[in-house]
Coordinates of C-alpha atoms and ligand atoms in Angstrom, one line a residue:
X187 CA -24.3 18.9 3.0
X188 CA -22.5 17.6 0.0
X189 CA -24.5 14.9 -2.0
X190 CA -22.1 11.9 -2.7
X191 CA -23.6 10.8 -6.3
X192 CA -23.9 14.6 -7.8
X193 CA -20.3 14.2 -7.7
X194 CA -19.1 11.2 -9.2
X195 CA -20.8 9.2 -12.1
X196 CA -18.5 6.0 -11.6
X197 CA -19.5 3.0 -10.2
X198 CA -17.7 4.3 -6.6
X199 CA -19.7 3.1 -3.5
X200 CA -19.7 5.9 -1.6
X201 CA -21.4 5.1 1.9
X202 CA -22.3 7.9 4.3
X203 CA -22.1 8.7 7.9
X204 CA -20.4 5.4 8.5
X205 CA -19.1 4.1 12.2
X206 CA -15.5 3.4 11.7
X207 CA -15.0 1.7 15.0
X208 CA -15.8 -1.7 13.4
X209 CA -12.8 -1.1 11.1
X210 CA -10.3 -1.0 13.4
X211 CA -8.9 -3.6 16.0
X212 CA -9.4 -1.0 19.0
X213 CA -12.9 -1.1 18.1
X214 CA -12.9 3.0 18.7
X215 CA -14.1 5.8 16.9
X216 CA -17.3 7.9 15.5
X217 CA -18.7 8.2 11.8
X218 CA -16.9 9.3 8.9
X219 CA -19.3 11.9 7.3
X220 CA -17.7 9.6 3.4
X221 CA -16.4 5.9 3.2
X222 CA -15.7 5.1 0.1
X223 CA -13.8 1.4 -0.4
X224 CA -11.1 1.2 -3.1
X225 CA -10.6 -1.7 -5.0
X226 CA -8.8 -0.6 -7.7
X227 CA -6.0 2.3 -8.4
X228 CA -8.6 3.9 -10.7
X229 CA -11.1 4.1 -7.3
X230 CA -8.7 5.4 -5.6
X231 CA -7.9 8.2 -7.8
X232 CA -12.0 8.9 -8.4
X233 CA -12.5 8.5 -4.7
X234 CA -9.3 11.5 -4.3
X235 CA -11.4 13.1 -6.9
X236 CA -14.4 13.0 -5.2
X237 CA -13.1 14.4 -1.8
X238 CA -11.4 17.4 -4.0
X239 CA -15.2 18.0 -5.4
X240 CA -17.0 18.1 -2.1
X241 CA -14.3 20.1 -0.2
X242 CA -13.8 17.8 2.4
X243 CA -10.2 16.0 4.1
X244 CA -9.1 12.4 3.1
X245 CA -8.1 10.1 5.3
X246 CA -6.4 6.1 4.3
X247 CA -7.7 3.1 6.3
X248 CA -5.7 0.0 5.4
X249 CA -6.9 -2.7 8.1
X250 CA -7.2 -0.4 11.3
X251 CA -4.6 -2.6 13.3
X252 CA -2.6 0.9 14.5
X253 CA -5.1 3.2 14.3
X254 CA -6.7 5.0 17.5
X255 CA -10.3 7.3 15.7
X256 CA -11.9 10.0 17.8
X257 CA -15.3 9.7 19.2
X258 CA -16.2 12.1 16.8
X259 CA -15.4 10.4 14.1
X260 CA -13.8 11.8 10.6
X261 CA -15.8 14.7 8.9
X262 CA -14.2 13.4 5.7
X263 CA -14.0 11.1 3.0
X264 CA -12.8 8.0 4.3
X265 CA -11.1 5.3 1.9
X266 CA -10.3 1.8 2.7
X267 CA -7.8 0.5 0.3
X268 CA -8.8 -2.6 -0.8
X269 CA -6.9 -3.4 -3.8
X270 CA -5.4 -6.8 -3.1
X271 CA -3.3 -8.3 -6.4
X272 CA 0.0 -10.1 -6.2
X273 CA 1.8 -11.6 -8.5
X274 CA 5.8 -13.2 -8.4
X275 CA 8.3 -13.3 -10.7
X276 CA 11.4 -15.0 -9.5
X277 CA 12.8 -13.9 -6.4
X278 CA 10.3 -10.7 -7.0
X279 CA 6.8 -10.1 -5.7
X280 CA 5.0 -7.3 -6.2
X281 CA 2.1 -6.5 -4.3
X282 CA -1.1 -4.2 -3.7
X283 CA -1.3 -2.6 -0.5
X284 CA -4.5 -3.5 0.6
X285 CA -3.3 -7.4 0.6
X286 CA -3.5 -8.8 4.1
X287 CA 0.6 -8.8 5.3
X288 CA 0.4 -12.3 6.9
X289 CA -1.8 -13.9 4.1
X290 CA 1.8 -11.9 2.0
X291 CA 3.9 -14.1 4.6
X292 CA 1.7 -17.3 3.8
X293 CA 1.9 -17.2 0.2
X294 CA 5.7 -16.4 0.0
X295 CA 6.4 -19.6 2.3
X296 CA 4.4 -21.6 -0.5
X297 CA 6.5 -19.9 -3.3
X298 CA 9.6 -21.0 -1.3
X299 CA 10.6 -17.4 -0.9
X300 CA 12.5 -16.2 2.3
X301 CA 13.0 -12.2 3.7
X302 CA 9.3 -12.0 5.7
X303 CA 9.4 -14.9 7.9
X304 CA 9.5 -12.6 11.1
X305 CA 6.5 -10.7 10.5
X306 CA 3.9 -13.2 10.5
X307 CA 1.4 -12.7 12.7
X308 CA 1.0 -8.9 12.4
X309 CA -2.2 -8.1 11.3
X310 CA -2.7 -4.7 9.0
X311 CA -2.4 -4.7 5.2
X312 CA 0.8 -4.3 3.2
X313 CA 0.3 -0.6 2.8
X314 CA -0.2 0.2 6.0
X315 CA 3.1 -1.7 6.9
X316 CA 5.5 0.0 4.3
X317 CA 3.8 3.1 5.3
X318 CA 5.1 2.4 9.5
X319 CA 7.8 0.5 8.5
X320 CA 6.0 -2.6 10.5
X321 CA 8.7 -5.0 11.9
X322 CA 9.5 -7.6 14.6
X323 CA 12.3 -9.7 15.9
X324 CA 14.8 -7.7 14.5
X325 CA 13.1 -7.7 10.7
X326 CA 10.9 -4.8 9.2
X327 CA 9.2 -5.2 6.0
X328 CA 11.4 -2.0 4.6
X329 CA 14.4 -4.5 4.3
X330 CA 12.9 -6.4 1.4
X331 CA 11.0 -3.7 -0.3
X332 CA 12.9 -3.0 -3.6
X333 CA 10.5 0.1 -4.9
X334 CA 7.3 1.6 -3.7
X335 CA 4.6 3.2 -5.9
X336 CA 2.3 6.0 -4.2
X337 CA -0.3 8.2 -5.5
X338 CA 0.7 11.3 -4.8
X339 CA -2.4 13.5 -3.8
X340 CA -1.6 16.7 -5.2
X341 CA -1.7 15.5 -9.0
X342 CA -3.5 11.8 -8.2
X343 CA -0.3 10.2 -9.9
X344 CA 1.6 7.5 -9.4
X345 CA 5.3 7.5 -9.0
X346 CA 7.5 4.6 -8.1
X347 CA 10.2 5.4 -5.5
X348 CA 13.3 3.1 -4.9
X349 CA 13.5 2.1 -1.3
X350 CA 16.7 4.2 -0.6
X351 CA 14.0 7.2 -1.8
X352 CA 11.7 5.6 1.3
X353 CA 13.7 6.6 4.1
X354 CA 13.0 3.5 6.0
X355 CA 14.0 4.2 9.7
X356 CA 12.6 1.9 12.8
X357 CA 8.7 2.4 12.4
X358 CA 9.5 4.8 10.4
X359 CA 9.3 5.8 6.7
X360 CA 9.0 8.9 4.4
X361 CA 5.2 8.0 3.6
X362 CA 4.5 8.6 7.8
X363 CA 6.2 11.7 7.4
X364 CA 4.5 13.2 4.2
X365 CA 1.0 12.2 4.0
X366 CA 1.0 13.8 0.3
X367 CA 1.7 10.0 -0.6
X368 CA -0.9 7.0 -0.4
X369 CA 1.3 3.7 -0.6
X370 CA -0.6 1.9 -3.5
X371 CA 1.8 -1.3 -4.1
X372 CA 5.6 -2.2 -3.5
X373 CA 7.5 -4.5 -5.0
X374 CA 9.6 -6.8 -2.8
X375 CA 12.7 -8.6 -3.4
X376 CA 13.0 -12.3 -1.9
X377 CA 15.4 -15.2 -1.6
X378 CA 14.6 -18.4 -3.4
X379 CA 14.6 -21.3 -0.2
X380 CA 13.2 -24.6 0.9
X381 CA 9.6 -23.9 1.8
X382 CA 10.1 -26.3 4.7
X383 CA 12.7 -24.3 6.5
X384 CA 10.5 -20.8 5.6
X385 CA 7.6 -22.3 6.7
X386 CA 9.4 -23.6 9.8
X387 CA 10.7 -19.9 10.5
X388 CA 7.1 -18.2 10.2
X389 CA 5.8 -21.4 12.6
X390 CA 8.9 -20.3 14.9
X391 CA 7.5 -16.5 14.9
X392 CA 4.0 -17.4 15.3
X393 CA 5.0 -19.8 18.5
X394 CA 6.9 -16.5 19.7
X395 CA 3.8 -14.1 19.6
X396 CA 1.4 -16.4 20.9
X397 CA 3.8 -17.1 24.1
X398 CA 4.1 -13.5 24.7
X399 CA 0.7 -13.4 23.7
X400 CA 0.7 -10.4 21.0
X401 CA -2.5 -11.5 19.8
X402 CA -4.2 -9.5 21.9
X403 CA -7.9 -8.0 21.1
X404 CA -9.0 -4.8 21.0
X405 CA -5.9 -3.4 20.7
X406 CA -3.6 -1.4 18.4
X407 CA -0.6 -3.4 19.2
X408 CA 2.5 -1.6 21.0
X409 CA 0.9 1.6 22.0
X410 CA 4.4 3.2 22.1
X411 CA 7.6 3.0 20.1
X412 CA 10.6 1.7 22.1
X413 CA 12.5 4.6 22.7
X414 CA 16.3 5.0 23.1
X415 CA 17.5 5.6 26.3
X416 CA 20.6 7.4 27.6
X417 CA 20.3 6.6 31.2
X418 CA 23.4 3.7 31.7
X419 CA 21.6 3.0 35.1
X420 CA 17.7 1.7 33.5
X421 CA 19.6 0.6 31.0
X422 CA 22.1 -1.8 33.2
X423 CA 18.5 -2.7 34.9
X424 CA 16.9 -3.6 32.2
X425 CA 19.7 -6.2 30.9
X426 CA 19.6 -7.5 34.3
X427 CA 16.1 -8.5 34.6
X428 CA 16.0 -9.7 31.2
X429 CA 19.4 -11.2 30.9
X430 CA 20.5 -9.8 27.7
X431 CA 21.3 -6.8 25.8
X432 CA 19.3 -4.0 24.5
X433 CA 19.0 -3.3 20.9
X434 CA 20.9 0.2 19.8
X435 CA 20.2 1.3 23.3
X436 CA 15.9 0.5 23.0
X437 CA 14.3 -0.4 25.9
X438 CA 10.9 -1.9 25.5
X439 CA 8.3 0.6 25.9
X440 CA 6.1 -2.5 27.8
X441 CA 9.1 -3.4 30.4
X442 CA 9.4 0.7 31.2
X443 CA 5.6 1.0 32.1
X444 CA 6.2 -2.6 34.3
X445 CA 8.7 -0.8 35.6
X446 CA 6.8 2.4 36.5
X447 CA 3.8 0.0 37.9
X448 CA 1.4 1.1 35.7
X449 CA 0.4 -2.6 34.5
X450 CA -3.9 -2.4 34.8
X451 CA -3.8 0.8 35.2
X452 CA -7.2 1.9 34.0
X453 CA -9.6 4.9 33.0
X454 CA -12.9 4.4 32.1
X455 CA -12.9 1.5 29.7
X456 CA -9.1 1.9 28.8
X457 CA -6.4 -0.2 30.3
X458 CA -3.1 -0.8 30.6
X459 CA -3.1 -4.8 29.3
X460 CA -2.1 -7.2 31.9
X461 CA 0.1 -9.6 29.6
X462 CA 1.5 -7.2 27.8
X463 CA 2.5 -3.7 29.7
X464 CA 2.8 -1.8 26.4
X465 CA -0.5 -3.1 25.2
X466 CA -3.8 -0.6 26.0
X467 CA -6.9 -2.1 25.6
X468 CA -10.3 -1.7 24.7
X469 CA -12.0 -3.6 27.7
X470 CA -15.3 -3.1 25.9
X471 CA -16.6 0.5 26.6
X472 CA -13.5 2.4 26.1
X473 CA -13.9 5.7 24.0
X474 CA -11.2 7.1 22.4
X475 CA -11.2 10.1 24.9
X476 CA -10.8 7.2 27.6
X477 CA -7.6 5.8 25.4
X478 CA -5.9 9.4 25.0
X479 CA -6.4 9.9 29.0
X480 CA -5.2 6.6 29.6
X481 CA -2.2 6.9 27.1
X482 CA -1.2 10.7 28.8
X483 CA -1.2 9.9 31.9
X484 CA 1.5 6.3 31.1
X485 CA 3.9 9.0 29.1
X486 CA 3.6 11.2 32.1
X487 CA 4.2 8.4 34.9
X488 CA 6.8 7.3 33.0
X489 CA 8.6 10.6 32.6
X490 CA 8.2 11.4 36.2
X491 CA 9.2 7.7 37.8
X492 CA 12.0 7.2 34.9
X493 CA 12.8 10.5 33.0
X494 CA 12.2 8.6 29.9
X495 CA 10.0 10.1 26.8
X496 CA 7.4 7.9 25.1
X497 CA 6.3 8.9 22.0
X498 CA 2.7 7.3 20.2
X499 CA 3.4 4.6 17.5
X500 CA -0.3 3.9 17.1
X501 CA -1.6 6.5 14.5
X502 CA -4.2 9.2 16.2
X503 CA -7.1 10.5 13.6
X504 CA -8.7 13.7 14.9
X505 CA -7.3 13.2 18.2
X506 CA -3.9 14.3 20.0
X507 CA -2.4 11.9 22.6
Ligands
FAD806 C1 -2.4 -7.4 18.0 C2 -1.5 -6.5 17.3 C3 -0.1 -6.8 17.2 C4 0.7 -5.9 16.4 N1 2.0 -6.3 16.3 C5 2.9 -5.5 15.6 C6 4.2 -5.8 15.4 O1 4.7 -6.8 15.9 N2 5.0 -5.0 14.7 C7 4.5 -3.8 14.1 O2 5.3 -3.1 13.5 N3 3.2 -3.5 14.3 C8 2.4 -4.3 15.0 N4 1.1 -3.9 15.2 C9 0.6 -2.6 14.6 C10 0.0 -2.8 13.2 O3 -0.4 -4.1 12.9 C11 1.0 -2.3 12.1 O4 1.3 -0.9 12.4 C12 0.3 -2.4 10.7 O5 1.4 -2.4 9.8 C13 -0.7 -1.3 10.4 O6 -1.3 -1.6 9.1 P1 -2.8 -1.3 8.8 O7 -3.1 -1.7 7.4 O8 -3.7 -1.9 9.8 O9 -2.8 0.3 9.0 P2 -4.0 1.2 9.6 O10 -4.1 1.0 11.0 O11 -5.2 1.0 8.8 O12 -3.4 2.6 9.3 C14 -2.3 3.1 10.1 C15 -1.8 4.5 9.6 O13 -1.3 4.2 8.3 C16 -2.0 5.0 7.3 N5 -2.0 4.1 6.1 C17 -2.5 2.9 6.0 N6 -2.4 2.4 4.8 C18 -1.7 3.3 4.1 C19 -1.3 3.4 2.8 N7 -1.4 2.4 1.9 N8 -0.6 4.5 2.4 C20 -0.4 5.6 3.2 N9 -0.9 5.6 4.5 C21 -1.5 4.4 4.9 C22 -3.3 5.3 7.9 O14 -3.9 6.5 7.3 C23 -3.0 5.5 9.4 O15 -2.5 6.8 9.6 C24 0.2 -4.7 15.8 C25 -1.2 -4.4 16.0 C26 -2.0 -5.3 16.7 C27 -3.5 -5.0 16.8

């Protein structure tokens, strides 16, 4: 067994054999055998340091709000990213990625600065949204990021990358792809506006999710991306039951498992959430084995009933949905 403090003579609290379903909002998941938190970029680096010396993985936690852990937990070095500064210049925020993204949406409506009105209310930390590309209404946070500095885990440097170097693609990004690259900060470019009318925006999104409800507990949020659809028939149904057009052919991953009937569809403490179809939730005493069940047999319902693919948007450690 690797002893955490022969390794490291910094200040780094390493914790051991740590439950890390209390740090994530599916409330799921074993021990890491490692959690270290990282409040600065210099923790972050020692804490990379220290999972090099004891031979073991890494894995990021940012605020657990799309991540689905496996019963057994990580045999790894865990790090929450907890470095949380901002500062504004201007039109020009820059920000740490563990900073809470709609505390970021709060402050910039009392700076009178306008470009993330329409992702209030999604919980998670800055980092982990550049890193998914996090979005709603028609606005991701990758439309206001101007760069993006990472610490890239083979050399524990940083390197700042321009956001055409970030690939940004829906829920989608180049630091999902290549998990070399810890998001440590990003600096966002916003428009100067009347704090009344910004703030009047983020009231209008807030309003929006809790009518539909997204606050939902013990949940990772959509479960599945929306996936593009080539079938003119679902897709001619679905405009008609919701009286408007889809978005570059995307059908709501939620109205295609209402459609297959698979609303409360349950397996051991894992269901399908009744207000919200794309929604699976932790009722209490769901396990993540109980989730990944749940979660194979909507793609395969779904496939069958509709011939339509869904693919995971909710990020899997040490398990495969
Ligand atoms: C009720 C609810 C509603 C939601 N609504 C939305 C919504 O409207 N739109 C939307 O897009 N999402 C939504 N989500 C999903 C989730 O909030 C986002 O995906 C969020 O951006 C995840 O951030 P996080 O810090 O919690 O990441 P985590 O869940 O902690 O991590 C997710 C993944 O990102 C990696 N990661 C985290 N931080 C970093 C980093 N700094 N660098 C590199 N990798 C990192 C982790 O290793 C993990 O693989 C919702 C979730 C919930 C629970």
């Amino acid at each position: 067994m690797p002893n955490a403090n022969r390794h490291t003579d910094s200040r780094l609290n390493i914790e051991e054999n740590v439950p890390l379903a209390p740090f994530t909002t599916l409330r799921i998941g074993g021990p890491a055998r490692f959690l270290i938190g990282a409040r600065t970029l210099r923790e972050l680096q020692e804490a990379l340091r220290f999972a090099q010396q004891v031979h073991l993985p890494f894995c990021i936690l940012g605020g657990g709000s799309n991540l689905l852990v496996s019963d057994e937990g990580f045999p790894g070095v865990a790090i929450r990213l907890l470095m949380n500064r901002v500062t504004r210049s201007g039109g020009m925020v820059q920000v740490q990625s563990g900073f809470d993204l709609t505390a970021l949406v709060h402050r910039t409506v009392a700076w009178g600065l306008s470009g993330l009105e329409s992702l209030a209310g999604i919980p998670g930390t800055v980092g982990g949204a550049v890193r998914g590309n996090a979005g709603a209404y028609g606005g991701s946070i990758g439309d206001a990021v101007a760069t993006v500095s990472v610490v890239d885990t083979a050399t524990l440097k940083t390197v700042t990358l321009r956001r055409d170097e970030c690939t940004f693609g829906y829920r989608a990004s180049r630091f999902k792809g290549d998990t070399r690259l810890i998001v440590v900060g990003t600096l966002l470019a916003l428009t100067p506006g009347d704090p009344e009318e910004i703030g009047a925006k983020v009231a209008q999104t807030l309003a929006k999710r809790e009518a539909k409800q997204l606050s939902c507990d013990q949940s990772a949020g959509s479960f599945f991306m929306n996936p593009i659809v080539d079938d003119a028939e679902l897709i001619s149904q679905f405009e008609e039951d919701q009286g408007g057009r889809c978005r570059e052919c995307r059908i709501p991953a939620g109205w295609l498992i209402d459609r297959a009937g698979l609303r409360d569809l349950r397996v051991g403490g894992a269901a399908v959430s009744h207000r919200h179809a794309n929604y699976l939730v932790n009722t209490g005493s769901a396990t993540a084995a109980d989730m990944v069940q749940l979660a194979r047999l909507v793609r395969k319902e779904v496939q069958v009933k509709l011939g339509v693919v869904l693919k995971e948007e909710v990020s899997p450690l040490g398990v495969v949905i």
